[in-house]
Amino acid sequence: AQSVTQLDSQVPVFEEAPVELRCNYSSSVSVYLFWYVQYPNQGLQLLLKYLSGSTLVKGINGFEAEFNKSQTSFHLRKPSVHISDTAEYFCAVSAYTGGFKTIFGAGTRLFVKA
Amino acid sequence: EAGVAQSPRYKIIEKRQSVAFWCNPISGHATLYWYQQILGQGPKLLIQFQNNGVVDDSQLPKDRFSAERLKGVDSTLKIQPAKLEDSAVYLCASSSRQEGQPQHFGDGTRLSIL
């Protein structure tokens, strides 16, 4: 079975500063990796996904993530955040274990301060 | 493309009452998911359908929760009777059958149990 650990429950950062949200996973089989964002009173929206190929993945709103197979990590980064990036961010892992199953992390609350 | 539609957006009931939620997925999406998201946590899968068949309902409390997806399109999730710990946001998501495809989420139903 796979698992996902988001290492920070909350990340406060000042506007225009860089940010990294950390995600580690475990799985005995190959995985697909996703980052989703959730704004208040809304569902989750896909930021980016890693299926195969280049380990650096670019997503929407200036976010990117790097897949590191040896460290089983998929950290999310943005070089300069905006107030509007304040939201909950979820890392998710999908793997085939008798059927494709997706597990979500507990989430990281990004709070951007002026 | 129209997104995943859910109703109602909010529901308040007393414990031991029953409640039902409705979801209409993106047209053509074969896979439909129901998640429970408790405040401050990531989404937890309750049930996954492939067309009108159940793929995974291992975490569905079957003594009180039920779900159906008649005709392989829209779906209903029911709770009967509700308990205080069922207070949460219930998210519906859909995806295509293709391997590694992301899930598309509705805005959820926020359920409060008094």
PDB file of C-alpha atoms in Angstrom:
ATOM      1  CA  ALA A   1       0.000   0.000   0.000  1.00  0.00           C
ATOM      2  CA  GLN A   2       1.153   3.544  -0.653  1.00  0.00           C
ATOM      3  CA  SER A   3       1.283   6.449   1.790  1.00  0.00           C
ATOM      4  CA  VAL A   4       1.844  10.201   1.609  1.00  0.00           C
ATOM      5  CA  THR A   5       3.398  12.509   4.191  1.00  0.00           C
ATOM      6  CA  GLN A   6       3.229  16.263   3.947  1.00  0.00           C
ATOM      7  CA  LEU A   7       5.919  17.392   6.309  1.00  0.00           C
ATOM      8  CA  ASP A   8       4.538  20.821   7.199  1.00  0.00           C
ATOM      9  CA  SER A   9       0.982  21.443   8.340  1.00  0.00           C
ATOM     10  CA  GLN A  10       1.361  25.221   7.994  1.00  0.00           C
ATOM     11  CA  VAL A  11       3.802  27.409   6.084  1.00  0.00           C
ATOM     12  CA  PRO A  12       3.686  31.173   6.672  1.00  0.00           C
ATOM     13  CA  VAL A  13       5.645  33.249   4.163  1.00  0.00           C
ATOM     14  CA  PHE A  14       5.875  36.874   3.125  1.00  0.00           C
ATOM     15  CA  GLU A  15       4.608  38.045  -0.237  1.00  0.00           C
ATOM     16  CA  GLU A  16       7.181  37.786  -3.061  1.00  0.00           C
ATOM     17  CA  ALA A  17       9.301  35.322  -1.078  1.00  0.00           C
ATOM     18  CA  PRO A  18      10.020  31.814  -2.399  1.00  0.00           C
ATOM     19  CA  VAL A  19       8.246  28.821  -0.905  1.00  0.00           C
ATOM     20  CA  GLU A  20       8.671  25.044  -0.821  1.00  0.00           C
ATOM     21  CA  LEU A  21       5.970  22.655   0.344  1.00  0.00           C
ATOM     22  CA  ARG A  22       7.339  19.222   1.110  1.00  0.00           C
ATOM     23  CA  CYS A  23       5.837  15.868   0.214  1.00  0.00           C
ATOM     24  CA  ASN A  24       7.256  12.388   0.748  1.00  0.00           C
ATOM     25  CA  TYR A  25       5.634   9.158  -0.324  1.00  0.00           C
ATOM     26  CA  SER A  26       6.125   5.439  -0.008  1.00  0.00           C
ATOM     27  CA  SER A  27       5.079   2.766  -2.452  1.00  0.00           C
ATOM     28  CA  SER A  28       6.274  -0.654  -3.543  1.00  0.00           C
ATOM     29  CA  VAL A  29       5.254   0.025  -7.151  1.00  0.00           C
ATOM     30  CA  SER A  30       5.615   2.863  -9.643  1.00  0.00           C
ATOM     31  CA  VAL A  31       3.518   5.908  -8.852  1.00  0.00           C
ATOM     32  CA  TYR A  32       1.873   8.912 -10.402  1.00  0.00           C
ATOM     33  CA  LEU A  33       2.146  12.096  -8.348  1.00  0.00           C
ATOM     34  CA  PHE A  34      -0.111  15.128  -8.102  1.00  0.00           C
ATOM     35  CA  TRP A  35      -0.393  18.447  -6.314  1.00  0.00           C
ATOM     36  CA  TYR A  36      -3.824  19.978  -5.798  1.00  0.00           C
ATOM     37  CA  VAL A  37      -4.854  23.345  -4.337  1.00  0.00           C
ATOM     38  CA  GLN A  38      -8.018  24.004  -2.356  1.00  0.00           C
ATOM     39  CA  TYR A  39      -9.362  27.518  -1.797  1.00  0.00           C
ATOM     40  CA  PRO A  40     -11.947  28.134   0.962  1.00  0.00           C
ATOM     41  CA  ASN A  41     -15.336  26.586   0.282  1.00  0.00           C
ATOM     42  CA  GLN A  42     -14.172  25.026  -2.974  1.00  0.00           C
ATOM     43  CA  GLY A  43     -13.133  21.626  -4.211  1.00  0.00           C
ATOM     44  CA  LEU A  44      -9.590  20.639  -5.100  1.00  0.00           C
ATOM     45  CA  GLN A  45      -8.015  21.905  -8.311  1.00  0.00           C
ATOM     46  CA  LEU A  46      -5.085  20.273 -10.067  1.00  0.00           C
ATOM     47  CA  LEU A  47      -1.843  22.292  -9.936  1.00  0.00           C
ATOM     48  CA  LEU A  48       0.434  19.805 -11.662  1.00  0.00           C
ATOM     49  CA  LYS A  49       1.110  16.120 -12.178  1.00  0.00           C
ATOM     50  CA  TYR A  50       4.045  13.797 -12.737  1.00  0.00           C
ATOM     51  CA  LEU A  51       3.385  10.747 -14.883  1.00  0.00           C
ATOM     52  CA  SER A  52       6.792  10.014 -16.428  1.00  0.00           C
ATOM     53  CA  GLY A  53       9.679  11.683 -18.233  1.00  0.00           C
ATOM     54  CA  SER A  54      11.288  14.886 -17.001  1.00  0.00           C
ATOM     55  CA  THR A  55      11.480  15.000 -13.238  1.00  0.00           C
ATOM     56  CA  LEU A  56      10.807  18.757 -13.153  1.00  0.00           C
ATOM     57  CA  VAL A  57       7.148  19.446 -13.732  1.00  0.00           C
ATOM     58  CA  LYS A  58       5.654  22.871 -14.310  1.00  0.00           C
ATOM     59  CA  GLY A  59       2.084  23.638 -13.368  1.00  0.00           C
ATOM     60  CA  ILE A  60      -0.373  26.479 -13.250  1.00  0.00           C
ATOM     61  CA  ASN A  61       0.058  29.761 -11.364  1.00  0.00           C
ATOM     62  CA  GLY A  62       3.881  29.590 -11.533  1.00  0.00           C
ATOM     63  CA  PHE A  63       4.228  26.448  -9.427  1.00  0.00           C
ATOM     64  CA  GLU A  64       6.640  23.634 -10.191  1.00  0.00           C
ATOM     65  CA  ALA A  65       7.586  20.349  -8.527  1.00  0.00           C
ATOM     66  CA  GLU A  66      10.497  17.965  -8.750  1.00  0.00           C
ATOM     67  CA  PHE A  67      10.164  14.201  -8.591  1.00  0.00           C
ATOM     68  CA  ASN A  68      13.064  12.597  -6.729  1.00  0.00           C
ATOM     69  CA  LYS A  69      12.813   8.830  -6.946  1.00  0.00           C
ATOM     70  CA  SER A  70      15.774   8.074  -4.680  1.00  0.00           C
ATOM     71  CA  GLN A  71      14.385  10.275  -1.901  1.00  0.00           C
ATOM     72  CA  THR A  72      10.748   9.393  -2.713  1.00  0.00           C
ATOM     73  CA  SER A  73       9.848  13.051  -2.651  1.00  0.00           C
ATOM     74  CA  PHE A  74       7.760  15.424  -4.755  1.00  0.00           C
ATOM     75  CA  HIS A  75       8.262  18.899  -3.308  1.00  0.00           C
ATOM     76  CA  LEU A  76       6.272  21.856  -4.617  1.00  0.00           C
ATOM     77  CA  ARG A  77       7.990  25.203  -5.186  1.00  0.00           C
ATOM     78  CA  LYS A  78       7.211  28.723  -6.278  1.00  0.00           C
ATOM     79  CA  PRO A  79       9.921  31.390  -6.627  1.00  0.00           C
ATOM     80  CA  SER A  80       7.701  34.318  -5.625  1.00  0.00           C
ATOM     81  CA  VAL A  81       4.328  33.946  -3.914  1.00  0.00           C
ATOM     82  CA  HIS A  82       1.325  36.262  -3.981  1.00  0.00           C
ATOM     83  CA  ILE A  83      -1.370  36.925  -1.423  1.00  0.00           C
ATOM     84  CA  SER A  84      -3.744  35.011  -3.690  1.00  0.00           C
ATOM     85  CA  ASP A  85      -1.686  31.825  -3.220  1.00  0.00           C
ATOM     86  CA  THR A  86      -3.013  31.536   0.334  1.00  0.00           C
ATOM     87  CA  ALA A  87      -4.781  28.158   0.317  1.00  0.00           C
ATOM     88  CA  GLU A  88      -4.508  24.508   1.332  1.00  0.00           C
ATOM     89  CA  TYR A  89      -2.209  22.351  -0.790  1.00  0.00           C
ATOM     90  CA  PHE A  90      -2.518  18.582  -1.073  1.00  0.00           C
ATOM     91  CA  CYS A  91      -0.015  16.080  -2.398  1.00  0.00           C
ATOM     92  CA  ALA A  92      -1.496  12.874  -3.824  1.00  0.00           C
ATOM     93  CA  VAL A  93      -0.056   9.543  -4.930  1.00  0.00           C
ATOM     94  CA  SER A  94      -1.713   7.149  -7.331  1.00  0.00           C
ATOM     95  CA  ALA A  95      -0.507   3.576  -7.764  1.00  0.00           C
ATOM     96  CA  TYR A  96      -1.779   0.328  -9.206  1.00  0.00           C
ATOM     97  CA  THR A  97      -2.482  -2.140  -6.422  1.00  0.00           C
ATOM     98  CA  GLY A  98      -5.110  -4.364  -7.947  1.00  0.00           C
ATOM     99  CA  GLY A  99      -6.722  -1.204  -9.317  1.00  0.00           C
ATOM    100  CA  PHE A 100      -5.564   2.409  -9.365  1.00  0.00           C
ATOM    101  CA  LYS A 101      -5.828   3.913  -5.885  1.00  0.00           C
ATOM    102  CA  THR A 102      -5.101   7.526  -4.954  1.00  0.00           C
ATOM    103  CA  ILE A 103      -4.048   8.600  -1.481  1.00  0.00           C
ATOM    104  CA  PHE A 104      -4.037  12.243  -0.380  1.00  0.00           C
ATOM    105  CA  GLY A 105      -1.747  13.816   2.166  1.00  0.00           C
ATOM    106  CA  ALA A 106      -3.108  15.701   5.162  1.00  0.00           C
ATOM    107  CA  GLY A 107      -2.472  19.052   3.484  1.00  0.00           C
ATOM    108  CA  THR A 108      -0.238  22.080   4.000  1.00  0.00           C
ATOM    109  CA  ARG A 109      -1.781  25.434   4.749  1.00  0.00           C
ATOM    110  CA  LEU A 110       0.144  28.152   2.897  1.00  0.00           C
ATOM    111  CA  PHE A 111      -0.409  31.561   4.417  1.00  0.00           C
ATOM    112  CA  VAL A 112       1.047  34.487   2.478  1.00  0.00           C
ATOM    113  CA  LYS A 113       1.534  37.663   4.486  1.00  0.00           C
ATOM    114  CA  ALA A 114       1.770  41.205   3.110  1.00  0.00           C
TER     115      ALA A 114
ATOM    116  CA  GLU B   1     -16.461  21.749 -20.432  1.00  0.00           C
ATOM    117  CA  ALA B   2     -18.868  21.746 -17.522  1.00  0.00           C
ATOM    118  CA  GLY B   3     -17.322  20.763 -14.206  1.00  0.00           C
ATOM    119  CA  VAL B   4     -18.455  18.316 -11.546  1.00  0.00           C
ATOM    120  CA  ALA B   5     -21.781  19.442 -10.108  1.00  0.00           C
ATOM    121  CA  GLN B   6     -22.785  18.746  -6.526  1.00  0.00           C
ATOM    122  CA  SER B   7     -25.865  19.614  -4.498  1.00  0.00           C
ATOM    123  CA  PRO B   8     -26.753  20.816  -2.010  1.00  0.00           C
ATOM    124  CA  ARG B   9     -23.812  23.077  -1.048  1.00  0.00           C
ATOM    125  CA  TYR B  10     -24.765  23.129   2.601  1.00  0.00           C
ATOM    126  CA  LYS B  11     -26.901  20.899   4.793  1.00  0.00           C
ATOM    127  CA  ILE B  12     -27.707  21.050   8.497  1.00  0.00           C
ATOM    128  CA  ILE B  13     -29.472  18.132  10.145  1.00  0.00           C
ATOM    129  CA  GLU B  14     -29.887  16.654  13.590  1.00  0.00           C
ATOM    130  CA  LYS B  15     -28.187  13.431  14.605  1.00  0.00           C
ATOM    131  CA  ARG B  16     -30.081  10.267  13.700  1.00  0.00           C
ATOM    132  CA  GLN B  17     -31.703  11.992  10.701  1.00  0.00           C
ATOM    133  CA  SER B  18     -30.951  10.955   7.142  1.00  0.00           C
ATOM    134  CA  VAL B  19     -29.392  13.004   4.350  1.00  0.00           C
ATOM    135  CA  ALA B  20     -28.542  12.536   0.681  1.00  0.00           C
ATOM    136  CA  PHE B  21     -26.037  14.209  -1.602  1.00  0.00           C
ATOM    137  CA  TRP B  22     -26.075  14.278  -5.382  1.00  0.00           C
ATOM    138  CA  CYS B  23     -23.217  14.421  -7.876  1.00  0.00           C
ATOM    139  CA  ASN B  24     -23.113  14.795 -11.650  1.00  0.00           C
ATOM    140  CA  PRO B  25     -19.621  14.099 -13.030  1.00  0.00           C
ATOM    141  CA  ILE B  26     -17.951  15.538 -16.106  1.00  0.00           C
ATOM    142  CA  SER B  27     -19.516  14.090 -19.223  1.00  0.00           C
ATOM    143  CA  GLY B  28     -17.695  10.976 -20.390  1.00  0.00           C
ATOM    144  CA  HIS B  29     -15.826  10.357 -17.158  1.00  0.00           C
ATOM    145  CA  ALA B  30     -16.162   6.681 -16.274  1.00  0.00           C
ATOM    146  CA  THR B  31     -14.741   6.898 -12.766  1.00  0.00           C
ATOM    147  CA  LEU B  32     -16.550   8.645  -9.926  1.00  0.00           C
ATOM    148  CA  TYR B  33     -15.322   9.109  -6.377  1.00  0.00           C
ATOM    149  CA  TRP B  34     -16.917  10.202  -3.107  1.00  0.00           C
ATOM    150  CA  TYR B  35     -14.617  11.614  -0.442  1.00  0.00           C
ATOM    151  CA  GLN B  36     -15.123  12.724   3.138  1.00  0.00           C
ATOM    152  CA  GLN B  37     -13.006  15.705   4.190  1.00  0.00           C
ATOM    153  CA  ILE B  38     -12.981  16.467   7.894  1.00  0.00           C
ATOM    154  CA  LEU B  39     -11.819  19.949   8.850  1.00  0.00           C
ATOM    155  CA  GLY B  40      -8.027  20.181   8.760  1.00  0.00           C
ATOM    156  CA  GLN B  41      -7.536  16.844   7.014  1.00  0.00           C
ATOM    157  CA  GLY B  42      -7.044  15.557   3.500  1.00  0.00           C
ATOM    158  CA  PRO B  43      -9.850  13.897   1.556  1.00  0.00           C
ATOM    159  CA  LYS B  44     -10.582  10.298   2.546  1.00  0.00           C
ATOM    160  CA  LEU B  45     -12.016   8.006  -0.127  1.00  0.00           C
ATOM    161  CA  LEU B  46     -15.399   6.583   0.764  1.00  0.00           C
ATOM    162  CA  ILE B  47     -16.292   4.853  -2.490  1.00  0.00           C
ATOM    163  CA  GLN B  48     -15.057   4.638  -6.077  1.00  0.00           C
ATOM    164  CA  PHE B  49     -17.214   3.652  -9.042  1.00  0.00           C
ATOM    165  CA  GLN B  50     -16.107   2.557 -12.500  1.00  0.00           C
ATOM    166  CA  ASN B  51     -19.183   3.166 -14.657  1.00  0.00           C
ATOM    167  CA  ASN B  52     -21.962   1.769 -12.431  1.00  0.00           C
ATOM    168  CA  GLY B  53     -19.812  -0.833 -10.632  1.00  0.00           C
ATOM    169  CA  VAL B  54     -18.076  -0.390  -7.273  1.00  0.00           C
ATOM    170  CA  VAL B  55     -14.260  -0.556  -7.458  1.00  0.00           C
ATOM    171  CA  ASP B  56     -13.413   0.287  -3.851  1.00  0.00           C
ATOM    172  CA  ASP B  57     -15.694   0.821  -0.862  1.00  0.00           C
ATOM    173  CA  SER B  58     -13.322  -0.461   1.806  1.00  0.00           C
ATOM    174  CA  GLN B  59     -13.577   2.728   3.879  1.00  0.00           C
ATOM    175  CA  LEU B  60     -17.326   3.239   3.549  1.00  0.00           C
ATOM    176  CA  PRO B  61     -19.162   2.743   6.882  1.00  0.00           C
ATOM    177  CA  LYS B  62     -21.700   0.421   5.366  1.00  0.00           C
ATOM    178  CA  ASP B  63     -23.922   0.301   8.422  1.00  0.00           C
ATOM    179  CA  ARG B  64     -24.945   3.909   7.780  1.00  0.00           C
ATOM    180  CA  PHE B  65     -23.553   5.041   4.426  1.00  0.00           C
ATOM    181  CA  SER B  66     -24.744   3.918   1.014  1.00  0.00           C
ATOM    182  CA  ALA B  67     -24.051   5.091  -2.523  1.00  0.00           C
ATOM    183  CA  GLU B  68     -25.289   4.266  -5.966  1.00  0.00           C
ATOM    184  CA  ARG B  69     -24.482   5.273  -9.517  1.00  0.00           C
ATOM    185  CA  LEU B  70     -27.407   4.203 -11.611  1.00  0.00           C
ATOM    186  CA  LYS B  71     -26.777   4.135 -15.368  1.00  0.00           C
ATOM    187  CA  GLY B  72     -23.128   4.986 -14.792  1.00  0.00           C
ATOM    188  CA  VAL B  73     -23.618   8.752 -14.805  1.00  0.00           C
ATOM    189  CA  ASP B  74     -24.763  10.699 -11.750  1.00  0.00           C
ATOM    190  CA  SER B  75     -24.495   9.382  -8.219  1.00  0.00           C
ATOM    191  CA  THR B  76     -26.120   9.709  -4.812  1.00  0.00           C
ATOM    192  CA  LEU B  77     -24.486   9.275  -1.404  1.00  0.00           C
ATOM    193  CA  LYS B  78     -26.763   8.707   1.586  1.00  0.00           C
ATOM    194  CA  ILE B  79     -26.215   8.716   5.317  1.00  0.00           C
ATOM    195  CA  GLN B  80     -28.819   7.088   7.542  1.00  0.00           C
ATOM    196  CA  PRO B  81     -28.766   7.645  10.476  1.00  0.00           C
ATOM    197  CA  ALA B  82     -26.290  10.488  10.800  1.00  0.00           C
ATOM    198  CA  LYS B  83     -23.878  10.757  13.728  1.00  0.00           C
ATOM    199  CA  LEU B  84     -22.092  13.830  15.076  1.00  0.00           C
ATOM    200  CA  GLU B  85     -18.774  12.578  13.675  1.00  0.00           C
ATOM    201  CA  ASP B  86     -20.219  12.685  10.144  1.00  0.00           C
ATOM    202  CA  SER B  87     -19.883  16.480  10.146  1.00  0.00           C
ATOM    203  CA  ALA B  88     -17.559  17.111   7.205  1.00  0.00           C
ATOM    204  CA  VAL B  89     -17.375  18.242   3.616  1.00  0.00           C
ATOM    205  CA  TYR B  90     -18.385  15.545   1.135  1.00  0.00           C
ATOM    206  CA  LEU B  91     -16.539  15.885  -2.136  1.00  0.00           C
ATOM    207  CA  CYS B  92     -17.369  14.222  -5.407  1.00  0.00           C
ATOM    208  CA  ALA B  93     -14.726  13.812  -8.095  1.00  0.00           C
ATOM    209  CA  SER B  94     -14.526  12.206 -11.513  1.00  0.00           C
ATOM    210  CA  SER B  95     -11.811  11.124 -13.911  1.00  0.00           C
ATOM    211  CA  SER B  96     -11.426   9.386 -17.225  1.00  0.00           C
ATOM    212  CA  ARG B  97     -10.473   5.708 -17.308  1.00  0.00           C
ATOM    213  CA  GLN B  98      -7.022   6.427 -18.672  1.00  0.00           C
ATOM    214  CA  GLU B  99      -4.108   5.562 -16.452  1.00  0.00           C
ATOM    215  CA  GLY B 100      -2.644   8.426 -14.458  1.00  0.00           C
ATOM    216  CA  GLN B 101      -5.392  10.926 -15.198  1.00  0.00           C
ATOM    217  CA  PRO B 102      -6.112  13.528 -12.492  1.00  0.00           C
ATOM    218  CA  GLN B 103      -9.395  13.822 -10.666  1.00  0.00           C
ATOM    219  CA  HIS B 104     -11.753  16.748 -11.177  1.00  0.00           C
ATOM    220  CA  PHE B 105     -13.566  17.843  -8.036  1.00  0.00           C
ATOM    221  CA  GLY B 106     -16.889  19.469  -7.332  1.00  0.00           C
ATOM    222  CA  ASP B 107     -17.194  22.215  -4.709  1.00  0.00           C
ATOM    223  CA  GLY B 108     -18.535  19.770  -2.122  1.00  0.00           C
ATOM    224  CA  THR B 109     -21.409  19.626   0.324  1.00  0.00           C
ATOM    225  CA  ARG B 110     -20.717  20.932   3.815  1.00  0.00           C
ATOM    226  CA  LEU B 111     -22.686  18.798   6.294  1.00  0.00           C
ATOM    227  CA  SER B 112     -23.264  19.946   9.859  1.00  0.00           C
ATOM    228  CA  ILE B 113     -24.802  17.569  12.387  1.00  0.00           C
ATOM    229  CA  LEU B 114     -26.460  19.136  15.436  1.00  0.00           C
TER     230      LEU B 114
END
